[in-house]
């Protein structure tokens, strides 16, 4: 009997040890996303990202623990939005930035994002700030749903401080939710939310990422009808997520069959199939495009104007500035060597200088 107990005890210790080792191994696989460097730029190995995992707190130790000088390279899609696994990492990484103690110095944002290698252009700055704002709003919404009860007094909520929330911030947040202004805004938001009849099925993956993946798979560009169907069908069975989506897809397919030209990318924004079925686009966003593009990015003629075209336009201005500078340099040389009309050359020189200054000032706007 004593031998049996000793054997059971040893087996119990062994089971605990094996359990601990397995737990540790799973944790390492979950958090230890490997980053491979290439000429000072790191790329993410996505082999372990295909496994379905429960969503928890965003930690990303593989990004935070990158060696000095190594960065995760992020590629951009046609509309200047992050794509690929690395683009998803950048989107997730923007959430923890909200935990910074102070935003008085914007340099903090740049130092944190130095973990990533991406084009420093206005479109990306806009995308990052929109991403942070979206996560900030979602975080507050989740806190309110999980920890706030409008029937309880302020003192009750202060006794139940949520994890990862500072007491001073929680106090201000609960005070606002309990105020007349906060309740009025909440009712307005609830009413607006109730009007939303169309739900997408992308989850955490952005429109830009799913678009890039599908276009690479099919070998062709997707139009907005393609993107709407792709983002509003269930993964299993490829069926619409609900009745409202099914009716919208049916109407789009009917219109596309009769008027296929309304599905082309050069169709005016509010005259394509998606807008005809769902209504005109509102300021600040465009359906099926995700964070970044908005109606004002389209030309006055309503034909599509991608950010890449803007970049080409800016590059053209840079070339014009360079050309003017070369002319200015040649004029200066001519001024030194010629015995002709010095005053006329000086006038030309001043005129060219003014043109360069005006064009440079315009490009900085």
mmCIF file of C-alpha atoms in Angstrom:
data_model
loop_
_atom_site.group_PDB
_atom_site.id
_atom_site.type_symbol
_atom_site.label_atom_id
_atom_site.label_comp_id
_atom_site.label_asym_id
_atom_site.label_seq_id
_atom_site.Cartn_x
_atom_site.Cartn_y
_atom_site.Cartn_z
ATOM 1 C CA UNK A 1 0.000 0.000 0.000
ATOM 2 C CA UNK A 2 2.842 2.361 0.905
ATOM 3 C CA UNK A 3 4.636 1.581 -2.366
ATOM 4 C CA UNK A 4 1.452 2.299 -4.298
ATOM 5 C CA UNK A 5 1.083 5.706 -2.620
ATOM 6 C CA UNK A 6 4.700 6.588 -3.389
ATOM 7 C CA UNK A 7 4.246 5.599 -7.040
ATOM 8 C CA UNK A 8 1.055 7.685 -7.296
ATOM 9 C CA UNK A 9 2.843 10.614 -5.666
ATOM 10 C CA UNK A 10 5.745 10.390 -8.127
ATOM 11 C CA UNK A 11 3.333 10.098 -11.052
ATOM 12 C CA UNK A 12 1.437 13.123 -9.771
ATOM 13 C CA UNK A 13 4.631 15.181 -9.669
ATOM 14 C CA UNK A 14 5.506 14.024 -13.167
ATOM 15 C CA UNK A 15 2.053 14.967 -14.491
ATOM 16 C CA UNK A 16 2.367 18.428 -12.937
ATOM 17 C CA UNK A 17 5.838 18.852 -14.458
ATOM 18 C CA UNK A 18 4.687 17.736 -17.918
ATOM 19 C CA UNK A 19 1.633 19.981 -17.658
ATOM 20 C CA UNK A 20 3.833 22.930 -16.728
ATOM 21 C CA UNK A 21 6.211 22.249 -19.645
ATOM 22 C CA UNK A 22 3.328 21.985 -22.119
ATOM 23 C CA UNK A 23 1.801 25.194 -20.789
ATOM 24 C CA UNK A 24 5.128 26.986 -21.155
ATOM 25 C CA UNK A 25 5.591 25.649 -24.686
ATOM 26 C CA UNK A 26 2.107 26.785 -25.765
ATOM 27 C CA UNK A 27 2.700 30.236 -24.277
ATOM 28 C CA UNK A 28 5.982 30.580 -26.173
ATOM 29 C CA UNK A 29 4.312 29.532 -29.436
ATOM 30 C CA UNK A 30 1.465 31.957 -28.823
ATOM 31 C CA UNK A 31 3.549 35.000 -27.967
ATOM 32 C CA UNK A 32 6.872 34.274 -29.611
ATOM 33 C CA UNK A 33 6.074 35.271 -33.157
ATOM 34 C CA UNK A 34 9.411 34.978 -34.968
ATOM 35 C CA UNK A 35 10.771 37.916 -36.922
ATOM 36 C CA UNK A 36 13.366 37.274 -39.639
ATOM 37 C CA UNK A 37 15.739 40.113 -40.529
ATOM 38 C CA UNK A 38 16.799 41.072 -44.030
ATOM 39 C CA UNK A 39 19.203 44.008 -44.449
ATOM 40 C CA UNK A 40 18.118 45.609 -41.221
ATOM 41 C CA UNK A 41 14.407 44.984 -41.832
ATOM 42 C CA UNK A 42 12.461 42.192 -40.138
ATOM 43 C CA UNK A 43 9.659 40.161 -41.685
ATOM 44 C CA UNK A 44 7.088 38.179 -39.731
ATOM 45 C CA UNK A 45 6.790 34.432 -40.091
ATOM 46 C CA UNK A 46 3.064 33.862 -40.489
ATOM 47 C CA UNK A 47 3.128 30.067 -40.157
ATOM 48 C CA UNK A 48 1.747 30.177 -36.618
ATOM 49 C CA UNK A 49 -0.860 32.860 -37.355
ATOM 50 C CA UNK A 50 -3.133 30.444 -39.233
ATOM 51 C CA UNK A 51 -4.182 28.683 -36.028
ATOM 52 C CA UNK A 52 -7.423 29.949 -34.550
ATOM 53 C CA UNK A 53 -6.826 31.458 -31.129
ATOM 54 C CA UNK A 54 -8.989 33.226 -28.614
ATOM 55 C CA UNK A 55 -8.581 36.964 -28.522
ATOM 56 C CA UNK A 56 -6.830 38.265 -25.442
ATOM 57 C CA UNK A 57 -4.823 41.320 -24.507
ATOM 58 C CA UNK A 58 -2.533 42.520 -27.278
ATOM 59 C CA UNK A 59 1.071 41.926 -26.184
ATOM 60 C CA UNK A 60 3.209 41.307 -29.312
ATOM 61 C CA UNK A 61 6.484 40.472 -27.524
ATOM 62 C CA UNK A 62 8.025 39.551 -30.872
ATOM 63 C CA UNK A 63 7.746 43.196 -31.917
ATOM 64 C CA UNK A 64 8.727 44.789 -28.614
ATOM 65 C CA UNK A 65 11.784 42.534 -28.281
ATOM 66 C CA UNK A 66 13.215 43.147 -31.748
ATOM 67 C CA UNK A 67 17.010 43.612 -31.657
ATOM 68 C CA UNK A 68 18.244 47.216 -31.941
ATOM 69 C CA UNK A 69 18.216 48.383 -35.557
ATOM 70 C CA UNK A 70 15.807 45.658 -36.710
ATOM 71 C CA UNK A 71 12.337 46.643 -37.865
ATOM 72 C CA UNK A 72 9.234 44.904 -39.188
ATOM 73 C CA UNK A 73 8.722 45.902 -42.802
ATOM 74 C CA UNK A 74 5.148 46.860 -43.736
ATOM 75 C CA UNK A 75 3.962 46.904 -47.358
ATOM 76 C CA UNK A 76 1.140 49.137 -48.591
ATOM 77 C CA UNK A 77 -1.691 48.304 -50.967
ATOM 78 C CA UNK A 78 -3.059 50.317 -53.876
ATOM 79 C CA UNK A 79 -4.864 52.728 -51.581
ATOM 80 C CA UNK A 80 -1.861 53.317 -49.323
ATOM 81 C CA UNK A 81 -3.093 50.982 -46.552
ATOM 82 C CA UNK A 82 -0.994 48.354 -44.703
ATOM 83 C CA UNK A 83 -1.409 44.826 -46.052
ATOM 84 C CA UNK A 84 -0.115 41.357 -45.244
ATOM 85 C CA UNK A 85 0.607 39.847 -41.833
ATOM 86 C CA UNK A 86 2.957 42.737 -41.082
ATOM 87 C CA UNK A 87 0.147 45.212 -41.769
ATOM 88 C CA UNK A 88 -2.031 43.338 -39.289
ATOM 89 C CA UNK A 89 0.751 43.560 -36.717
ATOM 90 C CA UNK A 90 0.998 47.321 -37.184
ATOM 91 C CA UNK A 91 -2.753 47.636 -36.679
ATOM 92 C CA UNK A 92 -2.626 45.533 -33.508
ATOM 93 C CA UNK A 93 0.454 47.378 -32.267
ATOM 94 C CA UNK A 94 -1.355 50.723 -32.405
ATOM 95 C CA UNK A 95 -3.645 49.605 -29.558
ATOM 96 C CA UNK A 96 -0.995 49.428 -26.778
ATOM 97 C CA UNK A 97 0.132 52.935 -27.750
ATOM 98 C CA UNK A 98 -2.957 54.174 -25.905
ATOM 99 C CA UNK A 99 -1.303 53.136 -22.642
ATOM 100 C CA UNK A 100 1.319 55.884 -22.975
ATOM 101 C CA UNK A 101 1.215 58.090 -19.874
ATOM 102 C CA UNK A 102 1.300 61.380 -21.792
ATOM 103 C CA UNK A 103 0.655 62.535 -25.351
ATOM 104 C CA UNK A 104 2.003 66.050 -24.862
ATOM 105 C CA UNK A 105 5.055 65.143 -26.901
ATOM 106 C CA UNK A 106 4.128 63.616 -30.264
ATOM 107 C CA UNK A 107 7.678 62.279 -30.572
ATOM 108 C CA UNK A 108 6.602 59.418 -28.303
ATOM 109 C CA UNK A 109 4.415 58.061 -31.097
ATOM 110 C CA UNK A 110 7.287 58.109 -33.583
ATOM 111 C CA UNK A 111 9.669 56.370 -31.178
ATOM 112 C CA UNK A 112 7.187 53.565 -30.496
ATOM 113 C CA UNK A 113 6.432 53.084 -34.192
ATOM 114 C CA UNK A 114 10.150 52.889 -34.967
ATOM 115 C CA UNK A 115 9.662 49.130 -34.555
ATOM 116 C CA UNK A 116 8.102 49.209 -38.031
ATOM 117 C CA UNK A 117 9.509 50.147 -41.425
ATOM 118 C CA UNK A 118 6.778 51.798 -43.510
ATOM 119 C CA UNK A 119 6.609 54.805 -45.881
ATOM 120 C CA UNK A 120 6.436 58.045 -43.872
ATOM 121 C CA UNK A 121 3.685 59.677 -45.921
ATOM 122 C CA UNK A 122 0.552 61.642 -44.868
ATOM 123 C CA UNK A 123 -1.739 58.756 -45.860
ATOM 124 C CA UNK A 124 0.003 56.428 -43.389
ATOM 125 C CA UNK A 125 -0.029 59.015 -40.596
ATOM 126 C CA UNK A 126 -3.771 59.407 -41.148
ATOM 127 C CA UNK A 127 -4.265 55.625 -41.142
ATOM 128 C CA UNK A 128 -2.348 55.147 -37.881
ATOM 129 C CA UNK A 129 -4.246 57.905 -36.062
ATOM 130 C CA UNK A 130 -7.583 56.518 -37.306
ATOM 131 C CA UNK A 131 -6.571 53.042 -36.152
ATOM 132 C CA UNK A 132 -5.632 54.309 -32.684
ATOM 133 C CA UNK A 133 -8.877 56.294 -32.439
ATOM 134 C CA UNK A 134 -10.936 53.244 -33.411
ATOM 135 C CA UNK A 135 -9.286 51.075 -30.749
ATOM 136 C CA UNK A 136 -9.699 53.810 -28.147
ATOM 137 C CA UNK A 137 -13.451 54.001 -28.825
ATOM 138 C CA UNK A 138 -13.817 50.203 -28.820
ATOM 139 C CA UNK A 139 -11.897 49.933 -25.537
ATOM 140 C CA UNK A 140 -14.211 52.437 -23.831
ATOM 141 C CA UNK A 141 -17.255 50.656 -25.253
ATOM 142 C CA UNK A 142 -16.063 47.285 -23.941
ATOM 143 C CA UNK A 143 -15.338 48.770 -20.509
ATOM 144 C CA UNK A 144 -18.811 50.258 -20.305
ATOM 145 C CA UNK A 145 -20.528 47.046 -21.401
ATOM 146 C CA UNK A 146 -18.595 44.909 -18.911
ATOM 147 C CA UNK A 147 -18.244 47.150 -15.854
ATOM 148 C CA UNK A 148 -20.802 49.964 -15.891
ATOM 149 C CA UNK A 149 -24.336 49.781 -14.491
ATOM 150 C CA UNK A 150 -26.375 52.966 -14.852
ATOM 151 C CA UNK A 151 -28.514 52.019 -11.843
ATOM 152 C CA UNK A 152 -25.494 52.032 -9.507
ATOM 153 C CA UNK A 153 -24.028 55.191 -7.896
ATOM 154 C CA UNK A 154 -20.555 56.552 -8.599
ATOM 155 C CA UNK A 155 -19.254 55.208 -5.275
ATOM 156 C CA UNK A 156 -20.126 51.658 -6.326
ATOM 157 C CA UNK A 157 -18.148 51.884 -9.562
ATOM 158 C CA UNK A 158 -15.120 53.383 -7.819
ATOM 159 C CA UNK A 159 -14.979 50.333 -5.560
ATOM 160 C CA UNK A 160 -14.856 48.039 -8.592
ATOM 161 C CA UNK A 161 -11.904 49.283 -10.616
ATOM 162 C CA UNK A 162 -11.431 47.270 -13.861
ATOM 163 C CA UNK A 163 -8.089 45.657 -14.515
ATOM 164 C CA UNK A 164 -5.630 47.733 -16.597
ATOM 165 C CA UNK A 165 -7.485 51.007 -15.908
ATOM 166 C CA UNK A 166 -6.076 53.841 -13.819
ATOM 167 C CA UNK A 167 -8.304 54.991 -10.953
ATOM 168 C CA UNK A 168 -8.252 58.679 -11.936
ATOM 169 C CA UNK A 169 -9.239 57.848 -15.529
ATOM 170 C CA UNK A 170 -11.954 55.415 -14.413
ATOM 171 C CA UNK A 171 -13.440 58.076 -12.125
ATOM 172 C CA UNK A 172 -13.664 60.616 -14.971
ATOM 173 C CA UNK A 173 -15.068 58.021 -17.355
ATOM 174 C CA UNK A 174 -17.820 56.865 -14.985
ATOM 175 C CA UNK A 175 -18.659 60.474 -14.093
ATOM 176 C CA UNK A 176 -19.155 61.268 -17.790
ATOM 177 C CA UNK A 177 -21.277 58.162 -18.415
ATOM 178 C CA UNK A 178 -23.490 59.138 -15.458
ATOM 179 C CA UNK A 179 -23.884 62.769 -16.544
ATOM 180 C CA UNK A 180 -26.819 64.125 -18.578
ATOM 181 C CA UNK A 181 -24.498 64.841 -21.489
ATOM 182 C CA UNK A 182 -23.083 61.317 -21.396
ATOM 183 C CA UNK A 183 -26.525 59.697 -21.254
ATOM 184 C CA UNK A 184 -27.799 61.888 -24.098
ATOM 185 C CA UNK A 185 -24.815 60.991 -26.274
ATOM 186 C CA UNK A 186 -25.265 57.307 -25.406
ATOM 187 C CA UNK A 187 -28.914 57.371 -26.511
ATOM 188 C CA UNK A 188 -27.968 59.078 -29.784
ATOM 189 C CA UNK A 189 -25.262 56.493 -30.468
ATOM 190 C CA UNK A 190 -27.628 53.616 -29.662
ATOM 191 C CA UNK A 191 -30.216 55.002 -32.078
ATOM 192 C CA UNK A 192 -27.608 55.376 -34.826
ATOM 193 C CA UNK A 193 -26.287 51.879 -34.183
ATOM 194 C CA UNK A 194 -29.803 50.457 -34.442
ATOM 195 C CA UNK A 195 -30.033 51.864 -37.976
ATOM 196 C CA UNK A 196 -27.103 49.734 -39.098
ATOM 197 C CA UNK A 197 -28.575 46.820 -41.004
ATOM 198 C CA UNK A 198 -25.514 45.553 -42.862
ATOM 199 C CA UNK A 199 -22.806 43.660 -40.936
ATOM 200 C CA UNK A 200 -19.486 42.475 -42.376
ATOM 201 C CA UNK A 201 -17.708 39.227 -41.490
ATOM 202 C CA UNK A 202 -14.037 40.225 -41.687
ATOM 203 C CA UNK A 203 -13.312 40.175 -37.957
ATOM 204 C CA UNK A 204 -9.921 41.707 -37.148
ATOM 205 C CA UNK A 205 -8.649 41.491 -40.721
ATOM 206 C CA UNK A 206 -8.917 44.801 -42.579
ATOM 207 C CA UNK A 207 -10.562 45.380 -45.959
ATOM 208 C CA UNK A 208 -7.167 46.261 -47.423
ATOM 209 C CA UNK A 209 -5.571 42.984 -46.295
ATOM 210 C CA UNK A 210 -8.397 40.744 -47.487
ATOM 211 C CA UNK A 211 -8.512 42.639 -50.800
ATOM 212 C CA UNK A 212 -4.778 42.183 -51.415
ATOM 213 C CA UNK A 213 -4.949 38.476 -50.547
ATOM 214 C CA UNK A 214 -7.936 37.783 -52.793
ATOM 215 C CA UNK A 215 -6.568 39.773 -55.742
ATOM 216 C CA UNK A 216 -3.294 37.838 -55.508
ATOM 217 C CA UNK A 217 -5.264 34.584 -55.434
ATOM 218 C CA UNK A 218 -7.546 35.447 -58.377
ATOM 219 C CA UNK A 219 -4.995 37.406 -60.408
ATOM 220 C CA UNK A 220 -7.349 40.307 -61.083
ATOM 221 C CA UNK A 221 -8.540 43.550 -59.496
ATOM 222 C CA UNK A 222 -11.681 43.370 -57.365
ATOM 223 C CA UNK A 223 -14.448 45.931 -57.760
ATOM 224 C CA UNK A 224 -16.664 47.155 -54.930
ATOM 225 C CA UNK A 225 -19.354 44.546 -55.603
ATOM 226 C CA UNK A 226 -16.738 41.795 -55.299
ATOM 227 C CA UNK A 227 -15.463 43.339 -52.056
ATOM 228 C CA UNK A 228 -18.951 43.682 -50.597
ATOM 229 C CA UNK A 229 -19.817 40.043 -51.281
ATOM 230 C CA UNK A 230 -16.424 38.862 -50.021
ATOM 231 C CA UNK A 231 -16.727 40.786 -46.761
ATOM 232 C CA UNK A 232 -20.366 39.976 -46.002
ATOM 233 C CA UNK A 233 -20.465 36.207 -46.527
ATOM 234 C CA UNK A 234 -19.810 33.580 -43.890
ATOM 235 C CA UNK A 235 -16.532 31.734 -44.302
ATOM 236 C CA UNK A 236 -18.306 28.383 -44.076
ATOM 237 C CA UNK A 237 -20.739 27.834 -46.913
ATOM 238 C CA UNK A 238 -20.158 31.251 -48.517
ATOM 239 C CA UNK A 239 -23.662 32.363 -47.568
ATOM 240 C CA UNK A 240 -24.745 35.933 -46.716
ATOM 241 C CA UNK A 241 -24.521 36.724 -43.018
ATOM 242 C CA UNK A 242 -28.231 37.622 -42.760
ATOM 243 C CA UNK A 243 -31.374 38.435 -44.746
ATOM 244 C CA UNK A 244 -30.519 42.127 -45.228
ATOM 245 C CA UNK A 245 -27.140 41.235 -46.721
ATOM 246 C CA UNK A 246 -28.712 38.571 -48.942
ATOM 247 C CA UNK A 247 -31.187 41.111 -50.343
ATOM 248 C CA UNK A 248 -28.417 43.671 -50.936
ATOM 249 C CA UNK A 249 -26.222 41.124 -52.737
ATOM 250 C CA UNK A 250 -29.193 40.018 -54.854
ATOM 251 C CA UNK A 251 -29.908 43.603 -55.918
ATOM 252 C CA UNK A 252 -26.231 44.221 -56.712
ATOM 253 C CA UNK A 253 -25.986 41.091 -58.849
ATOM 254 C CA UNK A 254 -29.154 42.046 -60.752
ATOM 255 C CA UNK A 255 -27.843 45.550 -61.467
ATOM 256 C CA UNK A 256 -24.386 44.271 -62.395
ATOM 257 C CA UNK A 257 -25.898 41.839 -64.890
ATOM 258 C CA UNK A 258 -27.861 44.589 -66.663
ATOM 259 C CA UNK A 259 -25.289 47.400 -66.272
ATOM 260 C CA UNK A 260 -21.833 45.787 -66.003
ATOM 261 C CA UNK A 261 -20.161 49.148 -66.700
ATOM 262 C CA UNK A 262 -21.350 50.363 -63.269
ATOM 263 C CA UNK A 263 -18.970 47.903 -61.614
ATOM 264 C CA UNK A 264 -15.801 49.307 -63.182
ATOM 265 C CA UNK A 265 -13.256 51.142 -61.049
ATOM 266 C CA UNK A 266 -13.576 54.343 -63.110
ATOM 267 C CA UNK A 267 -17.328 54.609 -62.413
ATOM 268 C CA UNK A 268 -18.221 57.776 -60.427
ATOM 269 C CA UNK A 269 -18.239 56.910 -56.730
ATOM 270 C CA UNK A 270 -21.920 57.572 -56.005
ATOM 271 C CA UNK A 271 -23.089 56.072 -59.293
ATOM 272 C CA UNK A 272 -21.667 52.560 -59.026
ATOM 273 C CA UNK A 273 -23.697 49.475 -58.109
ATOM 274 C CA UNK A 274 -22.876 49.547 -54.380
ATOM 275 C CA UNK A 275 -23.966 53.176 -53.946
ATOM 276 C CA UNK A 276 -27.127 52.658 -56.011
ATOM 277 C CA UNK A 277 -28.180 49.781 -53.736
ATOM 278 C CA UNK A 278 -26.985 51.040 -50.336
ATOM 279 C CA UNK A 279 -27.130 54.813 -50.847
ATOM 280 C CA UNK A 280 -24.546 57.552 -51.335
ATOM 281 C CA UNK A 281 -21.284 57.517 -49.424
ATOM 282 C CA UNK A 282 -20.997 59.651 -46.295
ATOM 283 C CA UNK A 283 -18.036 61.942 -45.538
ATOM 284 C CA UNK A 284 -15.029 60.329 -43.915
ATOM 285 C CA UNK A 285 -15.247 56.798 -45.290
ATOM 286 C CA UNK A 286 -16.048 54.642 -48.310
ATOM 287 C CA UNK A 287 -17.779 51.290 -48.013
ATOM 288 C CA UNK A 288 -15.540 48.249 -48.549
ATOM 289 C CA UNK A 289 -12.336 50.315 -48.530
ATOM 290 C CA UNK A 290 -11.629 50.443 -44.786
ATOM 291 C CA UNK A 291 -9.627 53.064 -42.891
ATOM 292 C CA UNK A 292 -8.077 55.768 -45.038
ATOM 293 C CA UNK A 293 -9.887 56.471 -48.321
ATOM 294 C CA UNK A 294 -12.806 58.914 -48.179
ATOM 295 C CA UNK A 295 -15.036 60.603 -50.811
ATOM 296 C CA UNK A 296 -12.918 63.763 -50.910
ATOM 297 C CA UNK A 297 -10.032 61.640 -52.226
ATOM 298 C CA UNK A 298 -11.963 61.293 -55.477
ATOM 299 C CA UNK A 299 -11.640 63.867 -58.218
ATOM 300 C CA UNK A 300 -14.271 66.466 -58.978
ATOM 301 C CA UNK A 301 -15.213 64.372 -61.998
ATOM 302 C CA UNK A 302 -15.990 61.554 -59.514
ATOM 303 C CA UNK A 303 -13.549 59.238 -61.257
ATOM 304 C CA UNK A 304 -11.325 57.257 -58.947
ATOM 305 C CA UNK A 305 -8.206 59.025 -57.697
ATOM 306 C CA UNK A 306 -6.033 56.657 -55.719
ATOM 307 C CA UNK A 307 -3.403 57.997 -53.313
ATOM 308 C CA UNK A 308 -0.743 56.614 -55.649
ATOM 309 C CA UNK A 309 -1.874 59.164 -58.250
ATOM 310 C CA UNK A 310 -1.470 61.862 -55.613
ATOM 311 C CA UNK A 311 2.036 60.624 -54.951
ATOM 312 C CA UNK A 312 2.813 60.759 -58.661
ATOM 313 C CA UNK A 313 1.471 64.331 -58.754
ATOM 314 C CA UNK A 314 3.673 65.271 -55.806
ATOM 315 C CA UNK A 315 6.631 63.629 -57.528
ATOM 316 C CA UNK A 316 5.881 65.720 -60.619
ATOM 317 C CA UNK A 317 6.032 68.876 -58.519
ATOM 318 C CA UNK A 318 9.344 67.745 -57.075
ATOM 319 C CA UNK A 319 10.697 67.274 -60.601
ATOM 320 C CA UNK A 320 9.514 70.772 -61.558
ATOM 321 C CA UNK A 321 11.240 72.229 -58.505
ATOM 322 C CA UNK A 322 14.426 70.371 -59.424
ATOM 323 C CA UNK A 323 14.231 71.668 -62.992
ATOM 324 C CA UNK A 324 13.764 75.250 -61.791
ATOM 325 C CA UNK A 325 16.697 74.901 -59.431
ATOM 326 C CA UNK A 326 18.874 73.696 -62.304
ATOM 327 C CA UNK A 327 17.792 76.676 -64.393
ATOM 328 C CA UNK A 328 18.537 78.950 -61.462
ATOM 329 C CA UNK A 329 21.993 77.440 -61.117
ATOM 330 C CA UNK A 330 22.673 77.885 -64.843
ATOM 331 C CA UNK A 331 21.536 81.503 -64.647
ATOM 332 C CA UNK A 332 23.915 82.150 -61.770
ATOM 333 C CA UNK A 333 26.795 80.683 -63.764
ATOM 334 C CA UNK A 334 25.843 82.770 -66.766
ATOM 335 C CA UNK A 335 25.743 85.857 -64.563
ATOM 336 C CA UNK A 336 29.328 85.239 -63.528
ATOM 337 C CA UNK A 337 30.728 84.609 -67.003
ATOM 338 C CA UNK A 338 28.795 86.897 -69.325
ATOM 339 C CA UNK A 339 29.535 90.563 -70.036
ATOM 340 C CA UNK A 340 26.035 91.178 -71.302
ATOM 341 C CA UNK A 341 23.159 92.907 -69.657
ATOM 342 C CA UNK A 342 23.725 92.169 -65.966
ATOM 343 C CA UNK A 343 20.520 93.853 -64.860
ATOM 344 C CA UNK A 344 18.386 91.702 -67.162
ATOM 345 C CA UNK A 345 20.043 88.535 -65.876
ATOM 346 C CA UNK A 346 19.508 89.652 -62.297
ATOM 347 C CA UNK A 347 15.820 90.231 -63.043
ATOM 348 C CA UNK A 348 15.559 86.715 -64.510
ATOM 349 C CA UNK A 349 17.372 85.331 -61.511
ATOM 350 C CA UNK A 350 15.002 87.044 -59.090
ATOM 351 C CA UNK A 351 11.965 85.870 -61.081
ATOM 352 C CA UNK A 352 13.168 82.259 -61.009
ATOM 353 C CA UNK A 353 13.921 82.498 -57.287
ATOM 354 C CA UNK A 354 10.385 83.713 -56.613
ATOM 355 C CA UNK A 355 8.922 80.833 -58.637
ATOM 356 C CA UNK A 356 10.979 78.294 -56.688
ATOM 357 C CA UNK A 357 9.947 79.786 -53.337
ATOM 358 C CA UNK A 358 6.247 79.884 -54.254
ATOM 359 C CA UNK A 359 6.211 76.332 -55.584
ATOM 360 C CA UNK A 360 8.149 75.046 -52.569
ATOM 361 C CA UNK A 361 5.723 76.771 -50.197
ATOM 362 C CA UNK A 362 2.768 75.292 -52.098
ATOM 363 C CA UNK A 363 4.145 71.760 -51.849
ATOM 364 C CA UNK A 364 4.651 72.115 -48.098
ATOM 365 C CA UNK A 365 0.954 72.880 -47.567
#
